[in-house]
PDB file of C-alpha atoms in Angstrom:
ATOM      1  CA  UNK J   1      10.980  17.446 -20.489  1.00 41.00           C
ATOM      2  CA  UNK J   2       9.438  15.299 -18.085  1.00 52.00           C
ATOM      3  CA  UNK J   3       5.535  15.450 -17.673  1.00 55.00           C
ATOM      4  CA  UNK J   4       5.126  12.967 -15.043  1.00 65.00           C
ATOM      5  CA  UNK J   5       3.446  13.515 -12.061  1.00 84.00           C
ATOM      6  CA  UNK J   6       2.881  10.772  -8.742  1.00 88.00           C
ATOM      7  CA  UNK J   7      -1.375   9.673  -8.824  1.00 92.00           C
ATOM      8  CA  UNK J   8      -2.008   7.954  -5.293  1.00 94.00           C
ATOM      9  CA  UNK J   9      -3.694   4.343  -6.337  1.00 95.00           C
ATOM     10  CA  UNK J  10      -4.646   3.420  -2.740  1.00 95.00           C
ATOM     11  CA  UNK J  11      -3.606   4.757   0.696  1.00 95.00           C
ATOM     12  CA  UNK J  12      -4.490   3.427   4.096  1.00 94.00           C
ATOM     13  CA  UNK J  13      -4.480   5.625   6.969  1.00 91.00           C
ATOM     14  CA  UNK J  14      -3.097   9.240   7.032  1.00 87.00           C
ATOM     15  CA  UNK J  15       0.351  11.137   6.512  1.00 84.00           C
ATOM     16  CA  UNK J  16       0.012  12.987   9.367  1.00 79.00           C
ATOM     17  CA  UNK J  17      -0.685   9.986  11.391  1.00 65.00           C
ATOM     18  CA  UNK J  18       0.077  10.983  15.450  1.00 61.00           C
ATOM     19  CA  UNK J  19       2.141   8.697  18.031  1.00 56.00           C
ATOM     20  CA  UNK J  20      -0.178   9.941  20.566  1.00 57.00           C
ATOM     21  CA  UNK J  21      -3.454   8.488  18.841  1.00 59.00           C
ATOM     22  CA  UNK J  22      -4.267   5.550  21.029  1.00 63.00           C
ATOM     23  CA  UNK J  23      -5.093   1.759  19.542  1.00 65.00           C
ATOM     24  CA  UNK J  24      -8.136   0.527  18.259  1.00 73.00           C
ATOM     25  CA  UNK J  25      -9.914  -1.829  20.554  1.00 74.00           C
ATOM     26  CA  UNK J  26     -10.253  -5.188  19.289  1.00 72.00           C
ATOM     27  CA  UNK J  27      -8.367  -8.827  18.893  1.00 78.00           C
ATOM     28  CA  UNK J  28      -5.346 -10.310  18.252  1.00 79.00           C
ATOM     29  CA  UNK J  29      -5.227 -11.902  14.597  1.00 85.00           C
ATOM     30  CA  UNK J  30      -2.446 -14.117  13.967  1.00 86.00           C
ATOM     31  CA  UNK J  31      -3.147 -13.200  10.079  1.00 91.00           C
ATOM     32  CA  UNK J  32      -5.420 -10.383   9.065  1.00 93.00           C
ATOM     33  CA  UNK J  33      -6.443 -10.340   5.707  1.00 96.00           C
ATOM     34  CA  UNK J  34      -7.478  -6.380   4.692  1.00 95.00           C
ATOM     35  CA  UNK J  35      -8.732  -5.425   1.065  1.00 95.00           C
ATOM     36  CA  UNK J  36      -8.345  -2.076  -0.496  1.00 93.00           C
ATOM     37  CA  UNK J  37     -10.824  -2.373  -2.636  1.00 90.00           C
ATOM     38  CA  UNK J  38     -13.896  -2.768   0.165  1.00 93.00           C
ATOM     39  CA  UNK J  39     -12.735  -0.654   3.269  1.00 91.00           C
ATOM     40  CA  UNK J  40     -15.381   2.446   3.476  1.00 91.00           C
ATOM     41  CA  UNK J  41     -13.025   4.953   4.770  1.00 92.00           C
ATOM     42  CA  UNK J  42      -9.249   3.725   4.245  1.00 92.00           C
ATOM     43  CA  UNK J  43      -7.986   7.003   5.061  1.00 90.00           C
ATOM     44  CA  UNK J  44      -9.897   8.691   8.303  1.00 88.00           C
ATOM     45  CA  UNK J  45     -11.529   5.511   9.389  1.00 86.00           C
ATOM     46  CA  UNK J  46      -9.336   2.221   7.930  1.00 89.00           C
ATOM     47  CA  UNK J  47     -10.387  -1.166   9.194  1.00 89.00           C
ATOM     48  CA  UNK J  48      -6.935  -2.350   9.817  1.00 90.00           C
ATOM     49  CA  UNK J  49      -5.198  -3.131  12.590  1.00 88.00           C
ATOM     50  CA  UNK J  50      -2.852  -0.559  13.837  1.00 83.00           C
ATOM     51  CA  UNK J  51      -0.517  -2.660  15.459  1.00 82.00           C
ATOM     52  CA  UNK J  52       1.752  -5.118  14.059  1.00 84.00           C
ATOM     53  CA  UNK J  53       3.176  -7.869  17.231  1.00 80.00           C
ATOM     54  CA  UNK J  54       6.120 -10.102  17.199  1.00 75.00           C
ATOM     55  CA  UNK J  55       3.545 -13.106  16.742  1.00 66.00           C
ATOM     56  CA  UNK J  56       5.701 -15.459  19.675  1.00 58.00           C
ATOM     57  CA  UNK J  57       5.418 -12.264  22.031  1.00 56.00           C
ATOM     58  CA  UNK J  58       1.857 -11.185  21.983  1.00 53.00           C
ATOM     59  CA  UNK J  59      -0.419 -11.805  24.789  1.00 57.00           C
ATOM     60  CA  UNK J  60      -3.453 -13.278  23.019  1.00 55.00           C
ATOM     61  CA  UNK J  61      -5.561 -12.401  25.711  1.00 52.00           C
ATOM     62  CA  UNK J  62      -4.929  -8.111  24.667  1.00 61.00           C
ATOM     63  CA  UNK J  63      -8.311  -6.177  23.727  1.00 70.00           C
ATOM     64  CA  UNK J  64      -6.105  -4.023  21.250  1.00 73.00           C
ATOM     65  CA  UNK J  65      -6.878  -4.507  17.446  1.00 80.00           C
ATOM     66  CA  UNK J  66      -3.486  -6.437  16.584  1.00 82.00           C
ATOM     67  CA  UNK J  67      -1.688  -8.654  14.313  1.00 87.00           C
ATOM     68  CA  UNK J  68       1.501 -10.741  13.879  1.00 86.00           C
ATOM     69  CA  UNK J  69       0.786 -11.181   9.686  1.00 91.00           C
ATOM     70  CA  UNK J  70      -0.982  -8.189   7.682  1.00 94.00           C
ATOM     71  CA  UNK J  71      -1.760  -9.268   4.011  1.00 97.00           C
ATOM     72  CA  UNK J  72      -3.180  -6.395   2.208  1.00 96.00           C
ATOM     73  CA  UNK J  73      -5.158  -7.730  -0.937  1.00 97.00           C
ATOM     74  CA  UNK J  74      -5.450  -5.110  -4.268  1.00 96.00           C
ATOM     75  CA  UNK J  75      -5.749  -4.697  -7.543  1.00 95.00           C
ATOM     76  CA  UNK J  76      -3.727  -3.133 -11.118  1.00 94.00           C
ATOM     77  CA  UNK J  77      -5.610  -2.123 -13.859  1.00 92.00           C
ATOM     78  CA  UNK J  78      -2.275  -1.714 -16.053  1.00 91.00           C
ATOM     79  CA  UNK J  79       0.981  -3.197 -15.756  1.00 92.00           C
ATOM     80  CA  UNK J  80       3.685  -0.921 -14.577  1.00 92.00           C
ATOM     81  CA  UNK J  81       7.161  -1.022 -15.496  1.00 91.00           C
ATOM     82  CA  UNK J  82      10.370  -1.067 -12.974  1.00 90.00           C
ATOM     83  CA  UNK J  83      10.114   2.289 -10.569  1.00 91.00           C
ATOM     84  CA  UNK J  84       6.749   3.494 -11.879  1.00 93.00           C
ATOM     85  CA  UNK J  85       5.295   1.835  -8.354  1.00 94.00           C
ATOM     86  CA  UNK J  86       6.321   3.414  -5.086  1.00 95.00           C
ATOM     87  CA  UNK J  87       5.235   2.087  -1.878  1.00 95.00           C
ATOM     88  CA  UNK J  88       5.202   4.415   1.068  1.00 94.00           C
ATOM     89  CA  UNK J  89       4.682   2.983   4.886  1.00 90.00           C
ATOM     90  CA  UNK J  90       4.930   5.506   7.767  1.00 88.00           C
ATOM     91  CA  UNK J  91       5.265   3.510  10.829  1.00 84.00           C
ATOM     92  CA  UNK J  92       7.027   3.439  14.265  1.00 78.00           C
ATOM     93  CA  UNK J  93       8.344   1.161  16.901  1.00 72.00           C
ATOM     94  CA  UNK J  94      11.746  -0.662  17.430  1.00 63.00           C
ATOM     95  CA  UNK J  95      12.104  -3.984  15.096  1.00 67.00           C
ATOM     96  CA  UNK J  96      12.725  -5.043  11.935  1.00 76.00           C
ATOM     97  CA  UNK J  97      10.460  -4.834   9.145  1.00 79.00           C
ATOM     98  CA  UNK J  98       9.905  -7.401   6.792  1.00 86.00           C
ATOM     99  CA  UNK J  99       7.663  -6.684   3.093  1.00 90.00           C
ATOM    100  CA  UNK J 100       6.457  -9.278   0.524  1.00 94.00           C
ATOM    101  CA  UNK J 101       4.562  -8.702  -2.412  1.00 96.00           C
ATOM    102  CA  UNK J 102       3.109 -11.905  -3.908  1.00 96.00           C
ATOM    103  CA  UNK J 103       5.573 -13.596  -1.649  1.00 94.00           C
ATOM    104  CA  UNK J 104       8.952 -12.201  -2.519  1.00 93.00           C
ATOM    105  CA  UNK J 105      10.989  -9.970  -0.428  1.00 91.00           C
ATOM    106  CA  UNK J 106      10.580  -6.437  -1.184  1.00 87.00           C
ATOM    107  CA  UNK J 107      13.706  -4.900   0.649  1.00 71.00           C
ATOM    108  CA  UNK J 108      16.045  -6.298   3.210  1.00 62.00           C
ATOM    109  CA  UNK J 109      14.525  -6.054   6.730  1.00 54.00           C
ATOM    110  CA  UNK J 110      14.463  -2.096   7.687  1.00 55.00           C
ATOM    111  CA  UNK J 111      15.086  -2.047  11.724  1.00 54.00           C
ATOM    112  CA  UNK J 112      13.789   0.945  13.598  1.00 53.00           C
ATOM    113  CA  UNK J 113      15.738   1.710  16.433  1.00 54.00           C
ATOM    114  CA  UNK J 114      13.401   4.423  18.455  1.00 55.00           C
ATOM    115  CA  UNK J 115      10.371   5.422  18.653  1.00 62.00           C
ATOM    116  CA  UNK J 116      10.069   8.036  16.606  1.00 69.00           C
ATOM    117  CA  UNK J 117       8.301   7.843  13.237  1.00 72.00           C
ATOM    118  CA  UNK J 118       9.244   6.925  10.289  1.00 78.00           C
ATOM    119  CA  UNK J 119       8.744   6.459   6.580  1.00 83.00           C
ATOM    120  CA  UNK J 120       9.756   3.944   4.318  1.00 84.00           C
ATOM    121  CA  UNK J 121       9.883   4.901   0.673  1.00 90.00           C
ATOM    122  CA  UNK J 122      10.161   1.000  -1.876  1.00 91.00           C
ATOM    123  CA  UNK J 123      10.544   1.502  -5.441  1.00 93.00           C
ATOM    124  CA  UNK J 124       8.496  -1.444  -6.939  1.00 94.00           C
ATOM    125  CA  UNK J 125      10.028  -4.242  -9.595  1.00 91.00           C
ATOM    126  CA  UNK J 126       7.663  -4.661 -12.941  1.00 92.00           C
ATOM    127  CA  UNK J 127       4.328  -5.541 -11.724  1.00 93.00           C
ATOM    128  CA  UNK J 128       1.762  -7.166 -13.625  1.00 93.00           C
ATOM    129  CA  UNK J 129      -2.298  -5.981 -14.378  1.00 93.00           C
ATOM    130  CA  UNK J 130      -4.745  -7.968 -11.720  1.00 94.00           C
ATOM    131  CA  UNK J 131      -4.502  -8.756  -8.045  1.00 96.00           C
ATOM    132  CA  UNK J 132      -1.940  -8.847  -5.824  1.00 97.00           C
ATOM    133  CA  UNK J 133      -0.662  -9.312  -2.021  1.00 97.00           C
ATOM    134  CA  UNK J 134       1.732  -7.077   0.115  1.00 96.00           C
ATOM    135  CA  UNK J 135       2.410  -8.539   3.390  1.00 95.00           C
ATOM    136  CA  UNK J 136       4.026  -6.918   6.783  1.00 91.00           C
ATOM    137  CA  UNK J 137       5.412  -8.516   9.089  1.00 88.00           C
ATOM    138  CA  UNK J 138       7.479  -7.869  12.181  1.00 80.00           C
ATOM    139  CA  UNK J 139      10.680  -9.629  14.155  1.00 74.00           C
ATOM    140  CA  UNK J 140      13.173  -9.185  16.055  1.00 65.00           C
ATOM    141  CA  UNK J 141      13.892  -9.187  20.121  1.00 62.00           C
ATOM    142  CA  UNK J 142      11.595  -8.320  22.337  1.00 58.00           C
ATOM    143  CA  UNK J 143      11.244  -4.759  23.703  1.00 55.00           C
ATOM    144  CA  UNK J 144       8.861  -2.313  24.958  1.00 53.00           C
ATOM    145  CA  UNK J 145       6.860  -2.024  23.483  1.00 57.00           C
ATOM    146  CA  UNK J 146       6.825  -5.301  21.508  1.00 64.00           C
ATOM    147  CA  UNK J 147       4.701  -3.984  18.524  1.00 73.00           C
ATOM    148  CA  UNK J 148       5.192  -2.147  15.516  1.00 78.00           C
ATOM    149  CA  UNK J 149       2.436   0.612  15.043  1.00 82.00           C
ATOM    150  CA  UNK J 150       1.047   1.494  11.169  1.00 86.00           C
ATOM    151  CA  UNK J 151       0.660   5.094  10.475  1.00 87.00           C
ATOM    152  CA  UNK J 152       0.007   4.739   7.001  1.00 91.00           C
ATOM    153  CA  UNK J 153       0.242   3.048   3.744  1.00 94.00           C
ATOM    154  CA  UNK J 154       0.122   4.124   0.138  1.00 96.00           C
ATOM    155  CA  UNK J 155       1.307   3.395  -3.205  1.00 96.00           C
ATOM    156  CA  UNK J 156       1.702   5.716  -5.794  1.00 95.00           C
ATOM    157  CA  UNK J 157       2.171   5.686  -9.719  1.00 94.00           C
ATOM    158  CA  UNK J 158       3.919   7.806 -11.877  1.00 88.00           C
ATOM    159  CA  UNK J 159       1.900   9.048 -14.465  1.00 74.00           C
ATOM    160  CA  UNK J 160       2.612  10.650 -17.943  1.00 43.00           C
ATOM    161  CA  UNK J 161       0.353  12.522 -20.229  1.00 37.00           C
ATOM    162  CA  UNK J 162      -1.936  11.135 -21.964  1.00 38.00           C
ATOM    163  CA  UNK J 163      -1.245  10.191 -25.524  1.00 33.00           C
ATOM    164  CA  UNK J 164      -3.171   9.097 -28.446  1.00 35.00           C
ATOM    165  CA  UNK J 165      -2.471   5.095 -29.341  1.00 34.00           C
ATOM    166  CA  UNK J 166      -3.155   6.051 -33.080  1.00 41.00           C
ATOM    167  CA  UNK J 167      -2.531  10.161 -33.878  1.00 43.00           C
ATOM    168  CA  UNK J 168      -5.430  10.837 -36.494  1.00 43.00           C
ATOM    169  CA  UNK J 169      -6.090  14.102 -38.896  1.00 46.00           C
ATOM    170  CA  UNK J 170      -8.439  16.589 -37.592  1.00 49.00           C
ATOM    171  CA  UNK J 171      -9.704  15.513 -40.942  1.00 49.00           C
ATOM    172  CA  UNK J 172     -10.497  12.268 -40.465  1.00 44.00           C
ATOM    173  CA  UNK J 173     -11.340  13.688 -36.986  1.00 42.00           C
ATOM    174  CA  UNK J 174     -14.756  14.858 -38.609  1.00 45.00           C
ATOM    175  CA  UNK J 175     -15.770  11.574 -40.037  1.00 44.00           C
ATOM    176  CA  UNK J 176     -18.022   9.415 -39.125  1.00 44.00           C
ATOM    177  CA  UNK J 177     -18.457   5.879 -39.292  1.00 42.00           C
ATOM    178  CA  UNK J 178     -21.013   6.134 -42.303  1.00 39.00           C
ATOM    179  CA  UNK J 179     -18.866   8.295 -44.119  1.00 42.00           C
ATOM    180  CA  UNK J 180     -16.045   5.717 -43.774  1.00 44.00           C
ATOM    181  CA  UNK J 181     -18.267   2.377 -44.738  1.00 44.00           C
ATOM    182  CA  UNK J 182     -19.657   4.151 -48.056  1.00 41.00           C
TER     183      UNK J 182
END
């Protein structure tokens, strides 16, 4: 029987993210560096850029909250084993899109061909306890619109039931330390 069920460890932005929302104003960022653990509101209010440029094709001079490089910084409390880590990313937009985490590849490039929006489902690799970087990037040819737009991130862990490390008595249960020393 299996008793495990997917707990969300971080999620930026929403599921239900809508094409029709319109971009943040702001600047372009060569790099942006966003942390999980210090955004406010990751979900209804994140402080990332929604857009994602082909870094050669961006106009510098745009008052839209963009980025060629997103490096999204965050932390394990546990190591996980292969496929107990699933990264979801809901975008949309027509180019190829490439994911690191602490540098290496994650998948080959995923192109989108329309605009429509969609969802890309990784299975992680073993991943270690302590911090860690996923980065996004975009490439390919230019096209119109030249920018890759984030609906969402989130990764998820499966999760078993909780078990005892060391199964005790219910009569040793009822012990206490004193009783134990003398």
């Amino acid at each position: 029987m299996d008793n495990t069920q997917a707990v969300t460890l971080w999620q930026i932005g929403r599921e239900d993210f809508r094409v029709d929302i319109e971009p943040k104003e702001g600047n372009w960022f060569s790099e942006y560096n966003y942390t999980i653990e210090i955004d406010p509101d990751p979900i209804n209010n994140p402080n990332i850029p929604q857009l994602i440029a082909i870094p050669q094709k961006h106009n510098p001079s745009s008052e839209t909250f963009s980025t060629g490089k997103l490096n999204i910084y965050f932390t394990l409390e546990r190591n996980y084993k292969a496929n107990e880590l699933t990264l979801f990313y809901g975008c949309f937009g027509s180019h190829e899109t490439n994911m690191f985490l602490d540098g290496q590849l994650l998948t080959p490039r995923s192109e989108f061909s329309s605009a429509e929006f969609r969802q890309l489902e990784i299975s992680l690799t073993e991943i270690t306890v302590g911090d860690h970087i996923l980065t996004i990037k975009v490439s390919g040819e230019q096209k119109d619109p030249d920018y890759q737009v984030i609906g969402y991130l989130k990764l998820e862990a499966l999760q078993g039931e909780d078990v005892d490390l060391f199964p005790v008595s219910d009569d040793w249960k009822s012990l206490t330390i004193w009783n134990m020393i003398w």
